[in-house]
PDB file of C-alpha atoms (C1' of nucleotides) in Angstrom:
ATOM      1  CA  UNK A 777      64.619 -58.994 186.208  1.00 54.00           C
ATOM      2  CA  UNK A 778      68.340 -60.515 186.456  1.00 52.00           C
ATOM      3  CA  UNK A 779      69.219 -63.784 188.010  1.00 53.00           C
ATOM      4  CA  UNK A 780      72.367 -62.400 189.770  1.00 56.00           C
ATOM      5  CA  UNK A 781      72.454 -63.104 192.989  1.00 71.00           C
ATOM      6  CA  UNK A 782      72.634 -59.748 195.527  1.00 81.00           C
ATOM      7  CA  UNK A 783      76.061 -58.801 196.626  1.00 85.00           C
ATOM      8  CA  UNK A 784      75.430 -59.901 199.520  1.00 83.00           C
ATOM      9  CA  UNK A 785      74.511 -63.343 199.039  1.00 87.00           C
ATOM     10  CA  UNK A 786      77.504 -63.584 197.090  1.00 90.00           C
ATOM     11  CA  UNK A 787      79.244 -62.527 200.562  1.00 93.00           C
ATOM     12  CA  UNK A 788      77.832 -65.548 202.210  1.00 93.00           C
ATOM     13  CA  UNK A 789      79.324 -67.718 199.205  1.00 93.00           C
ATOM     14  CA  UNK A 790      82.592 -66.849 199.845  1.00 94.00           C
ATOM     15  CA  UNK A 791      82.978 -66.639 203.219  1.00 95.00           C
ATOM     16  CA  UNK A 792      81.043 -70.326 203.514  1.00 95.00           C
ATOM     17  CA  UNK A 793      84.094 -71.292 201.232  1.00 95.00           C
ATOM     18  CA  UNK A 794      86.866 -70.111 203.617  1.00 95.00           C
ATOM     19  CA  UNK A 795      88.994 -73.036 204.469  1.00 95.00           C
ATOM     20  CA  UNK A 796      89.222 -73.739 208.668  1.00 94.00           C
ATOM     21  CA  UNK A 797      92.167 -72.381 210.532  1.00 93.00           C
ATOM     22  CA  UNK A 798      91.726 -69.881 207.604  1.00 95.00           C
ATOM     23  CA  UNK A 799      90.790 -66.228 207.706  1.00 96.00           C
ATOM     24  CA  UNK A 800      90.131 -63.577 205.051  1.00 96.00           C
ATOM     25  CA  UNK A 801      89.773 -59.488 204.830  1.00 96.00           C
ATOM     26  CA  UNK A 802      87.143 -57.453 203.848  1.00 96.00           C
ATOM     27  CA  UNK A 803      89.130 -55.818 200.866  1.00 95.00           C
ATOM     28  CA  UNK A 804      90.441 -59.287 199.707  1.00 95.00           C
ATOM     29  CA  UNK A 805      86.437 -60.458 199.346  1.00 95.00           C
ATOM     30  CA  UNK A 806      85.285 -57.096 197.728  1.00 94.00           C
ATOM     31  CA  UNK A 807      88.447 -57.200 194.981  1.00 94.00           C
ATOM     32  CA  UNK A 808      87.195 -61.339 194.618  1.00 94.00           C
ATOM     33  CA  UNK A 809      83.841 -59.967 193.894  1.00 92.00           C
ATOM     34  CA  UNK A 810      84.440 -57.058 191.168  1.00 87.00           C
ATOM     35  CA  UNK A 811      83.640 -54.476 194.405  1.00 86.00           C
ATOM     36  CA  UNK A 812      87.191 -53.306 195.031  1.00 86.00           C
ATOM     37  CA  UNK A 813      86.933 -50.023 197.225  1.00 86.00           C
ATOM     38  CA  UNK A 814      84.127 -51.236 198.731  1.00 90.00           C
ATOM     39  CA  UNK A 815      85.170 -53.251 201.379  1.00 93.00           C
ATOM     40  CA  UNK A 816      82.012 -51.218 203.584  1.00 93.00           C
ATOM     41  CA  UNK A 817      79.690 -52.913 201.566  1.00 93.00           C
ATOM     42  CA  UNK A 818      81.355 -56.814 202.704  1.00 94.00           C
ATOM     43  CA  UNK A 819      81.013 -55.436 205.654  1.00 94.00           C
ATOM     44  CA  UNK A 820      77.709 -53.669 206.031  1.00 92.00           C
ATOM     45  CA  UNK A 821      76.716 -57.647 204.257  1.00 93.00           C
ATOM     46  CA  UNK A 822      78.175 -59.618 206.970  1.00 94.00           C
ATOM     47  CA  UNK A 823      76.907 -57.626 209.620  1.00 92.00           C
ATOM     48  CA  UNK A 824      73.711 -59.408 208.460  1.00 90.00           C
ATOM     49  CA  UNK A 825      75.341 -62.272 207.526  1.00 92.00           C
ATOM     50  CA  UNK A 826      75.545 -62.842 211.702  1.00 92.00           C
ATOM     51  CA  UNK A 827      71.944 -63.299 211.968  1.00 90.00           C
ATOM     52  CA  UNK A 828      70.279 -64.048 208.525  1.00 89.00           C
ATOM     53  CA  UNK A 829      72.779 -66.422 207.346  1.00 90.00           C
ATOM     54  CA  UNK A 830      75.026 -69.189 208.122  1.00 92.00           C
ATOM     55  CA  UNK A 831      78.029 -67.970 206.565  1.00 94.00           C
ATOM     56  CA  UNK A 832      81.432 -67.563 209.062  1.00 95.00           C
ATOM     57  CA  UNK A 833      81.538 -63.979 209.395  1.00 96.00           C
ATOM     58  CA  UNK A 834      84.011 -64.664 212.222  1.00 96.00           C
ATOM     59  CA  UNK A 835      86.517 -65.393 209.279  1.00 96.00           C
ATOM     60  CA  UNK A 836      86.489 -62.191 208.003  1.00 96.00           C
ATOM     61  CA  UNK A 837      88.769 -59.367 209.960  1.00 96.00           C
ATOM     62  CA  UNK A 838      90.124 -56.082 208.823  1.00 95.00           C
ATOM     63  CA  UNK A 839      93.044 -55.579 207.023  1.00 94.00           C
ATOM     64  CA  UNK A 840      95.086 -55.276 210.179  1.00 94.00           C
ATOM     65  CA  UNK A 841      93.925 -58.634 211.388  1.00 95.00           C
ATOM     66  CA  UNK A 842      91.844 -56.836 213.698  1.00 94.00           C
ATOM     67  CA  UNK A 843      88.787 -58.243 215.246  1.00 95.00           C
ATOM     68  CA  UNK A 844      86.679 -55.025 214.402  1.00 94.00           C
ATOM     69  CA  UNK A 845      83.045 -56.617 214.128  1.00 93.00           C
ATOM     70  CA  UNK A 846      82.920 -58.629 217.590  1.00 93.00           C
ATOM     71  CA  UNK A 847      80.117 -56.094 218.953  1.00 91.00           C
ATOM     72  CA  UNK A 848      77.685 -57.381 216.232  1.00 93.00           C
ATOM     73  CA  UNK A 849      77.538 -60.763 217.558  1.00 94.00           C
ATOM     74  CA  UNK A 850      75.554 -62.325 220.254  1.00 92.00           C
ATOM     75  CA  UNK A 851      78.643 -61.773 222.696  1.00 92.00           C
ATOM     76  CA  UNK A 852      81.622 -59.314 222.225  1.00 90.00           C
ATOM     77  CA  UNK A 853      83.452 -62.490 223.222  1.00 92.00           C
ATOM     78  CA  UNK A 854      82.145 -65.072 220.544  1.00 94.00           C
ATOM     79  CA  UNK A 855      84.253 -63.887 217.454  1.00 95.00           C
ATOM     80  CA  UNK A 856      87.209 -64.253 219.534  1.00 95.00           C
ATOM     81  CA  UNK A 857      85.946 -67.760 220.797  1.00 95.00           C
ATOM     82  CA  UNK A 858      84.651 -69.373 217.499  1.00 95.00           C
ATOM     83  CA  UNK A 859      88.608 -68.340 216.315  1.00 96.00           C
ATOM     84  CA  UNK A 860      90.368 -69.865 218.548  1.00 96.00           C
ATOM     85  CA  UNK A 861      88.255 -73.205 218.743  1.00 96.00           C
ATOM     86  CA  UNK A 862      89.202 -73.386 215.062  1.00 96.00           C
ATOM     87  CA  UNK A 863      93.076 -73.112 215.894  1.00 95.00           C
ATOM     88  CA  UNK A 864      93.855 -69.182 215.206  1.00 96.00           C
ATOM     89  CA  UNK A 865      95.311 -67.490 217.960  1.00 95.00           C
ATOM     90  CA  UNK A 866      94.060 -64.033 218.673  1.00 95.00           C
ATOM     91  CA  UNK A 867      95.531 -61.091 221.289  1.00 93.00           C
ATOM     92  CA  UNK A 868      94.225 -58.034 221.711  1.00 91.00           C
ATOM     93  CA  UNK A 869      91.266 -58.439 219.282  1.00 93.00           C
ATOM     94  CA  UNK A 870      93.891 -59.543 216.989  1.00 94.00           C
ATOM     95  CA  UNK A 871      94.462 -62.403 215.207  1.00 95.00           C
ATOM     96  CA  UNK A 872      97.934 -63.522 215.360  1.00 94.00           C
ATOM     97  CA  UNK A 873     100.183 -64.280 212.347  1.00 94.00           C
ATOM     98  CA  UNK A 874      97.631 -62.962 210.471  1.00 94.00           C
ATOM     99  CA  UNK A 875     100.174 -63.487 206.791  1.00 92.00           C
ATOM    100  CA  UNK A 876     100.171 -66.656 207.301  1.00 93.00           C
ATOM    101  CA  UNK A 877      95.906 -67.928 208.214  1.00 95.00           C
ATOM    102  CA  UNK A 878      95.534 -65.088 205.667  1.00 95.00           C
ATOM    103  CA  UNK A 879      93.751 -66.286 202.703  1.00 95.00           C
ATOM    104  CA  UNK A 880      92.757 -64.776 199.410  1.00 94.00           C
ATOM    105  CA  UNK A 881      89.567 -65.954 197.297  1.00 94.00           C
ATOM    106  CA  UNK A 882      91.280 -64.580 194.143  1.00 91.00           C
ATOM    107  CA  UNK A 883      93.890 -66.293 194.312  1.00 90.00           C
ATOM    108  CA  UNK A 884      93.536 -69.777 196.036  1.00 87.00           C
ATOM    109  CA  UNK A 885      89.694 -70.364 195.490  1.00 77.00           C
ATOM    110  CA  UNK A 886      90.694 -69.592 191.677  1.00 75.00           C
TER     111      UNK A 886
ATOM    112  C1'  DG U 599      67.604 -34.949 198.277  1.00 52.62           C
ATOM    113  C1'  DA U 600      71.128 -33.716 202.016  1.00 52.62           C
ATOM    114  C1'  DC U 601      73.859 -35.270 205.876  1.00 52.62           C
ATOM    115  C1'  DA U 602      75.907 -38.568 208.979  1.00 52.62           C
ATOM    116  C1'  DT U 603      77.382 -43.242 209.928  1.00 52.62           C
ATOM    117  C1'  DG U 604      79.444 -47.721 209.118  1.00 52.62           C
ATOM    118  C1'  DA U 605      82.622 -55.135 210.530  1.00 52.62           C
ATOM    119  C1'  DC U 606      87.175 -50.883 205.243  1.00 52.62           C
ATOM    120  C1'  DG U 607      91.193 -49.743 202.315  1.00 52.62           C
ATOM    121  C1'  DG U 608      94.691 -47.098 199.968  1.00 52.62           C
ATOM    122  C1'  DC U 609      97.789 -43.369 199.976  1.00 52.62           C
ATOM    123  C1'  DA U 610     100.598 -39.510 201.940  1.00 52.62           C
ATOM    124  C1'  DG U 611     103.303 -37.729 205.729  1.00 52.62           C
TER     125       DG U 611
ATOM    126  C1'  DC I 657     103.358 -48.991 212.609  1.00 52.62           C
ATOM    127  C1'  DC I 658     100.486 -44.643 213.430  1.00 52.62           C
ATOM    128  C1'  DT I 659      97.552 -40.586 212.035  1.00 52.62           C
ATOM    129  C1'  DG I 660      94.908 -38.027 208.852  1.00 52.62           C
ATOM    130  C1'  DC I 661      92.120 -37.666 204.560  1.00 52.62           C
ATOM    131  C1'  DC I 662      89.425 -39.366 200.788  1.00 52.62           C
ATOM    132  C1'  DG I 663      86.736 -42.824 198.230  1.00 52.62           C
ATOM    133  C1'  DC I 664      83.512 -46.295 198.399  1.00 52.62           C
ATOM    134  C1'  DC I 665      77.940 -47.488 198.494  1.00 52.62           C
ATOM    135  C1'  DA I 666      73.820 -48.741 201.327  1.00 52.62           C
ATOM    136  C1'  DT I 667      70.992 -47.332 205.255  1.00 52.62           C
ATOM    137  C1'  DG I 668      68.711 -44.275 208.609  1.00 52.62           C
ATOM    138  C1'  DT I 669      67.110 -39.777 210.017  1.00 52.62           C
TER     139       DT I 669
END
DNA sequence: GACATGACGGCAG
DNA sequence: CCTGCCGCCATGT
């Protein structure tokens, strides 16, 4: 037995940590947690993250900026919604500016 | 075990 | 920036 905690749970670490009016990718958490390459699995552990955690997953966008994981919530609309309540402007499933709300666990939760 | 899919990312053109 | 291809690892069939 090991007392590491599942990748996943270490997902919903991070992403509870993401400042507001803050947003993160899916590489940028993977590379934070040794996983580099395999931004799939941040994903495939936030898709769950949704509904069997608490964590933000509406933080976490693509590389692009890209709101590619709004189907997995309740509403296609409530990714968009929670992101814009929290002051990050998003068009066309995209979140606007995305340099500058970007923000990197490696290097400013260090 | 093989094959296909998935909230991705990097690299080449 | 866009498109195409490969790598990544867990899950479902």
């Amino acid at each position: 037995m090991k007392n590491e905690i599942s990748f996943f749970e270490q997902v919903y670490e991070v992403t509870k940590l993401i400042p507001k009016h803050r947003v993160t990718s899916y590489g940028a958490i993977a590379a934070y947690l040794g996983a580099k390459g395999s931004a799939r699995m941040v994903g495939w552990a936030l898709s769950s993250a949704v509904t069997h955690s608490d964590a933000p997953a509406h933080r976490v966008v693509n590389h692009k900026g890209l709101l590619t994981g709004q189907h997995h919530f309740a509403t296609p609309d409530t990714m968009q919604q929670l992101l814009e309540a929290e002051g990050i402007p998003i068009s066309d499933h995209q979140v606007q500016d995305f340099d500058k709300f970007f923000w990197d666990p490696a290097k400013e939760l260090l």
